[in-house]
Amino acid sequence: MLVPALEPDRKMSISSQGYHQTYLSEWAIFVMRNLFTTSPMEVERQVADLRVVSSAMTELEQFFKEHIKYVQGSQISSVFFPKKIEIVDQGIRVTGTFRYWFGEDQKDVALEKSYLLQYKLGRRNLLLLTNVSEEKEPQSR
């Protein structure tokens, strides 16, 4: 039995061939929601939660620092709605709608964005996030 991080009610089994696509998809949704459904008051705690399921990689640490600085500095609140999850050679591509607000402004901005989540297997086959990068394809609406 394998339990996705921080969600013990969503149990999924794996085979000897490794992680099932369903598990990888659920894991990617967990990462994206924790990272991009955020506010200036929550972002540091959320990144700390993600560090628990991450490998100490320089690129990822830089991404986390820039993300915290941007959210707090711009006073952004945001939400990410995943629409499509693809397992690709480089990792997991997550495409969805990214909505955000600046400060107290009620007007939101909605963009279609894709991110590539890279991971590795750690001790005891624990899935660890190694990098998050935005892919520059989707358009705004």
PDB file of C-alpha atoms in Angstrom:
ATOM      1  CA  MET A   1       0.000   0.000   0.000  1.00  0.00           C
ATOM      2  CA  LEU A   2       1.348   3.448  -0.916  1.00  0.00           C
ATOM      3  CA  VAL A   3      -0.031   6.649   0.590  1.00  0.00           C
ATOM      4  CA  PRO A   4       0.273   9.997  -1.245  1.00  0.00           C
ATOM      5  CA  ALA A   5       1.957  12.680   0.840  1.00  0.00           C
ATOM      6  CA  LEU A   6      -0.283  14.346   3.444  1.00  0.00           C
ATOM      7  CA  GLU A   7      -3.455  12.639   2.156  1.00  0.00           C
ATOM      8  CA  PRO A   8      -3.840   9.273   3.920  1.00  0.00           C
ATOM      9  CA  ASP A   9      -7.428   8.865   2.682  1.00  0.00           C
ATOM     10  CA  ARG A  10      -6.218   8.540  -0.948  1.00  0.00           C
ATOM     11  CA  LYS A  11      -4.445   5.168  -0.822  1.00  0.00           C
ATOM     12  CA  MET A  12      -3.195   3.517  -4.011  1.00  0.00           C
ATOM     13  CA  SER A  13      -1.249   0.348  -4.589  1.00  0.00           C
ATOM     14  CA  ILE A  14       1.839  -0.089  -6.724  1.00  0.00           C
ATOM     15  CA  SER A  15       3.281  -3.035  -8.559  1.00  0.00           C
ATOM     16  CA  SER A  16       6.819  -4.316  -8.783  1.00  0.00           C
ATOM     17  CA  GLN A  17       7.206  -2.264 -11.977  1.00  0.00           C
ATOM     18  CA  GLY A  18       7.143   0.985  -9.973  1.00  0.00           C
ATOM     19  CA  TYR A  19       4.711   3.838  -9.565  1.00  0.00           C
ATOM     20  CA  HIS A  20       1.390   3.638 -11.350  1.00  0.00           C
ATOM     21  CA  GLN A  21       0.350   6.569 -13.539  1.00  0.00           C
ATOM     22  CA  THR A  22      -2.587   7.237 -11.195  1.00  0.00           C
ATOM     23  CA  TYR A  23      -0.246   7.705  -8.252  1.00  0.00           C
ATOM     24  CA  LEU A  24       2.078   9.995 -10.224  1.00  0.00           C
ATOM     25  CA  SER A  25      -0.914  12.091 -11.312  1.00  0.00           C
ATOM     26  CA  GLU A  26      -2.207  12.420  -7.738  1.00  0.00           C
ATOM     27  CA  TRP A  27       1.286  13.310  -6.517  1.00  0.00           C
ATOM     28  CA  ALA A  28       1.608  16.003  -9.218  1.00  0.00           C
ATOM     29  CA  ILE A  29      -1.769  17.509  -8.278  1.00  0.00           C
ATOM     30  CA  PHE A  30      -0.683  17.570  -4.617  1.00  0.00           C
ATOM     31  CA  VAL A  31       2.551  19.397  -5.519  1.00  0.00           C
ATOM     32  CA  MET A  32       0.834  21.918  -7.794  1.00  0.00           C
ATOM     33  CA  ARG A  33      -1.955  22.750  -5.358  1.00  0.00           C
ATOM     34  CA  ASN A  34       0.469  23.192  -2.487  1.00  0.00           C
ATOM     35  CA  LEU A  35       2.724  25.369  -4.573  1.00  0.00           C
ATOM     36  CA  PHE A  36       0.298  27.557  -6.509  1.00  0.00           C
ATOM     37  CA  THR A  37      -2.868  27.728  -4.393  1.00  0.00           C
ATOM     38  CA  THR A  38      -1.334  30.209  -2.019  1.00  0.00           C
ATOM     39  CA  SER A  39      -1.204  33.672  -0.460  1.00  0.00           C
ATOM     40  CA  PRO A  40       1.504  35.857   1.111  1.00  0.00           C
ATOM     41  CA  MET A  41       0.559  34.528   4.560  1.00  0.00           C
ATOM     42  CA  GLU A  42       0.676  30.844   3.532  1.00  0.00           C
ATOM     43  CA  VAL A  43       3.504  30.546   1.006  1.00  0.00           C
ATOM     44  CA  GLU A  44       6.362  29.896   3.457  1.00  0.00           C
ATOM     45  CA  ARG A  45       4.456  27.113   5.242  1.00  0.00           C
ATOM     46  CA  GLN A  46       3.437  25.555   1.934  1.00  0.00           C
ATOM     47  CA  VAL A  47       6.998  25.557   0.624  1.00  0.00           C
ATOM     48  CA  ALA A  48       8.129  24.003   3.930  1.00  0.00           C
ATOM     49  CA  ASP A  49       5.558  21.219   3.387  1.00  0.00           C
ATOM     50  CA  LEU A  50       6.923  20.640  -0.119  1.00  0.00           C
ATOM     51  CA  ARG A  51      10.511  20.510   1.121  1.00  0.00           C
ATOM     52  CA  VAL A  52       9.509  17.384   3.071  1.00  0.00           C
ATOM     53  CA  VAL A  53       8.785  15.601  -0.241  1.00  0.00           C
ATOM     54  CA  SER A  54      11.717  17.168  -2.111  1.00  0.00           C
ATOM     55  CA  SER A  55      15.339  16.393  -2.754  1.00  0.00           C
ATOM     56  CA  ALA A  56      17.809  19.139  -1.814  1.00  0.00           C
ATOM     57  CA  MET A  57      18.567  20.293  -5.362  1.00  0.00           C
ATOM     58  CA  THR A  58      20.047  23.719  -6.117  1.00  0.00           C
ATOM     59  CA  GLU A  59      17.574  24.489  -8.937  1.00  0.00           C
ATOM     60  CA  LEU A  60      14.583  23.561  -6.794  1.00  0.00           C
ATOM     61  CA  GLU A  61      15.804  25.606  -3.825  1.00  0.00           C
ATOM     62  CA  GLN A  62      16.273  28.602  -6.128  1.00  0.00           C
ATOM     63  CA  PHE A  63      12.740  28.102  -7.478  1.00  0.00           C
ATOM     64  CA  PHE A  64      11.319  27.971  -3.926  1.00  0.00           C
ATOM     65  CA  LYS A  65      13.162  31.165  -2.892  1.00  0.00           C
ATOM     66  CA  GLU A  66      12.009  33.057  -5.994  1.00  0.00           C
ATOM     67  CA  HIS A  67       8.441  31.804  -5.548  1.00  0.00           C
ATOM     68  CA  ILE A  68       8.278  32.986  -1.911  1.00  0.00           C
ATOM     69  CA  LYS A  69       9.839  36.342  -2.802  1.00  0.00           C
ATOM     70  CA  TYR A  70       7.418  36.879  -5.707  1.00  0.00           C
ATOM     71  CA  VAL A  71       4.264  35.910  -3.784  1.00  0.00           C
ATOM     72  CA  GLN A  72       5.155  37.985  -0.717  1.00  0.00           C
ATOM     73  CA  GLY A  73       6.667  40.919  -2.600  1.00  0.00           C
ATOM     74  CA  SER A  74       3.773  41.264  -5.048  1.00  0.00           C
ATOM     75  CA  GLN A  75       1.124  40.399  -2.444  1.00  0.00           C
ATOM     76  CA  ILE A  76      -0.311  37.733  -4.745  1.00  0.00           C
ATOM     77  CA  SER A  77      -3.024  35.264  -3.878  1.00  0.00           C
ATOM     78  CA  SER A  78      -3.416  32.485  -6.401  1.00  0.00           C
ATOM     79  CA  VAL A  79      -5.106  29.221  -7.217  1.00  0.00           C
ATOM     80  CA  PHE A  80      -4.173  26.549  -9.745  1.00  0.00           C
ATOM     81  CA  PHE A  81      -6.749  24.275 -11.382  1.00  0.00           C
ATOM     82  CA  PRO A  82      -5.053  21.264 -13.010  1.00  0.00           C
ATOM     83  CA  LYS A  83      -6.680  20.189 -16.277  1.00  0.00           C
ATOM     84  CA  LYS A  84      -4.248  17.770 -17.874  1.00  0.00           C
ATOM     85  CA  ILE A  85      -1.542  15.550 -16.390  1.00  0.00           C
ATOM     86  CA  GLU A  86       0.968  13.853 -18.695  1.00  0.00           C
ATOM     87  CA  ILE A  87       3.708  11.442 -17.697  1.00  0.00           C
ATOM     88  CA  VAL A  88       6.656  12.293 -19.962  1.00  0.00           C
ATOM     89  CA  ASP A  89      10.276  11.133 -20.161  1.00  0.00           C
ATOM     90  CA  GLN A  90      11.516  14.173 -18.212  1.00  0.00           C
ATOM     91  CA  GLY A  91       8.900  13.946 -15.445  1.00  0.00           C
ATOM     92  CA  ILE A  92       5.258  14.981 -15.125  1.00  0.00           C
ATOM     93  CA  ARG A  93       3.751  17.815 -17.172  1.00  0.00           C
ATOM     94  CA  VAL A  94       0.810  19.557 -15.498  1.00  0.00           C
ATOM     95  CA  THR A  95      -1.318  21.958 -17.535  1.00  0.00           C
ATOM     96  CA  GLY A  96      -4.090  24.036 -16.028  1.00  0.00           C
ATOM     97  CA  THR A  97      -5.582  27.413 -15.250  1.00  0.00           C
ATOM     98  CA  PHE A  98      -3.541  29.669 -12.994  1.00  0.00           C
ATOM     99  CA  ARG A  99      -5.606  32.493 -11.447  1.00  0.00           C
ATOM    100  CA  TYR A 100      -4.114  35.211  -9.322  1.00  0.00           C
ATOM    101  CA  TRP A 101      -4.961  38.488  -7.631  1.00  0.00           C
ATOM    102  CA  PHE A 102      -2.653  41.312  -6.550  1.00  0.00           C
ATOM    103  CA  GLY A 103      -3.194  42.579  -3.000  1.00  0.00           C
ATOM    104  CA  GLU A 104      -6.794  43.568  -2.317  1.00  0.00           C
ATOM    105  CA  ASP A 105      -7.651  43.884  -6.020  1.00  0.00           C
ATOM    106  CA  GLN A 106     -10.839  41.957  -6.828  1.00  0.00           C
ATOM    107  CA  LYS A 107      -9.949  41.602 -10.516  1.00  0.00           C
ATOM    108  CA  ASP A 108      -8.199  38.343 -11.237  1.00  0.00           C
ATOM    109  CA  VAL A 109      -5.863  37.316 -14.024  1.00  0.00           C
ATOM    110  CA  ALA A 110      -6.363  33.850 -15.531  1.00  0.00           C
ATOM    111  CA  LEU A 111      -3.656  32.145 -17.574  1.00  0.00           C
ATOM    112  CA  GLU A 112      -3.280  28.689 -19.028  1.00  0.00           C
ATOM    113  CA  LYS A 113       0.107  27.391 -17.884  1.00  0.00           C
ATOM    114  CA  SER A 114       2.116  24.200 -18.069  1.00  0.00           C
ATOM    115  CA  TYR A 115       4.743  23.110 -15.576  1.00  0.00           C
ATOM    116  CA  LEU A 116       7.186  20.250 -15.665  1.00  0.00           C
ATOM    117  CA  LEU A 117       7.677  18.492 -12.334  1.00  0.00           C
ATOM    118  CA  GLN A 118      10.855  16.461 -12.161  1.00  0.00           C
ATOM    119  CA  TYR A 119      11.409  13.813  -9.533  1.00  0.00           C
ATOM    120  CA  LYS A 120      13.671  11.012  -8.449  1.00  0.00           C
ATOM    121  CA  LEU A 121      13.307   7.944  -6.317  1.00  0.00           C
ATOM    122  CA  GLY A 122      14.869   8.305  -2.910  1.00  0.00           C
ATOM    123  CA  ARG A 123      15.421   5.789  -0.148  1.00  0.00           C
ATOM    124  CA  ARG A 124      12.838   3.039  -0.016  1.00  0.00           C
ATOM    125  CA  ASN A 125      11.507   4.295  -3.361  1.00  0.00           C
ATOM    126  CA  LEU A 126      10.179   7.534  -1.871  1.00  0.00           C
ATOM    127  CA  LEU A 127       9.170   9.921  -4.654  1.00  0.00           C
ATOM    128  CA  LEU A 128      11.113  13.203  -4.262  1.00  0.00           C
ATOM    129  CA  LEU A 129      10.546  16.441  -6.164  1.00  0.00           C
ATOM    130  CA  THR A 130      13.790  17.662  -7.787  1.00  0.00           C
ATOM    131  CA  ASN A 131      12.659  20.607  -9.934  1.00  0.00           C
ATOM    132  CA  VAL A 132       9.692  22.677 -11.076  1.00  0.00           C
ATOM    133  CA  SER A 133       9.893  24.606 -14.331  1.00  0.00           C
ATOM    134  CA  GLU A 134       7.331  26.536 -16.333  1.00  0.00           C
ATOM    135  CA  GLU A 135       6.923  25.516 -19.944  1.00  0.00           C
ATOM    136  CA  LYS A 136       6.336  28.479 -22.245  1.00  0.00           C
ATOM    137  CA  GLU A 137       3.461  27.270 -24.469  1.00  0.00           C
ATOM    138  CA  PRO A 138      -0.099  27.915 -23.200  1.00  0.00           C
ATOM    139  CA  GLN A 139      -1.880  31.240 -23.853  1.00  0.00           C
ATOM    140  CA  SER A 140      -3.789  33.607 -21.565  1.00  0.00           C
ATOM    141  CA  ARG A 141      -7.542  33.908 -21.726  1.00  0.00           C
TER     142      ARG A 141
END
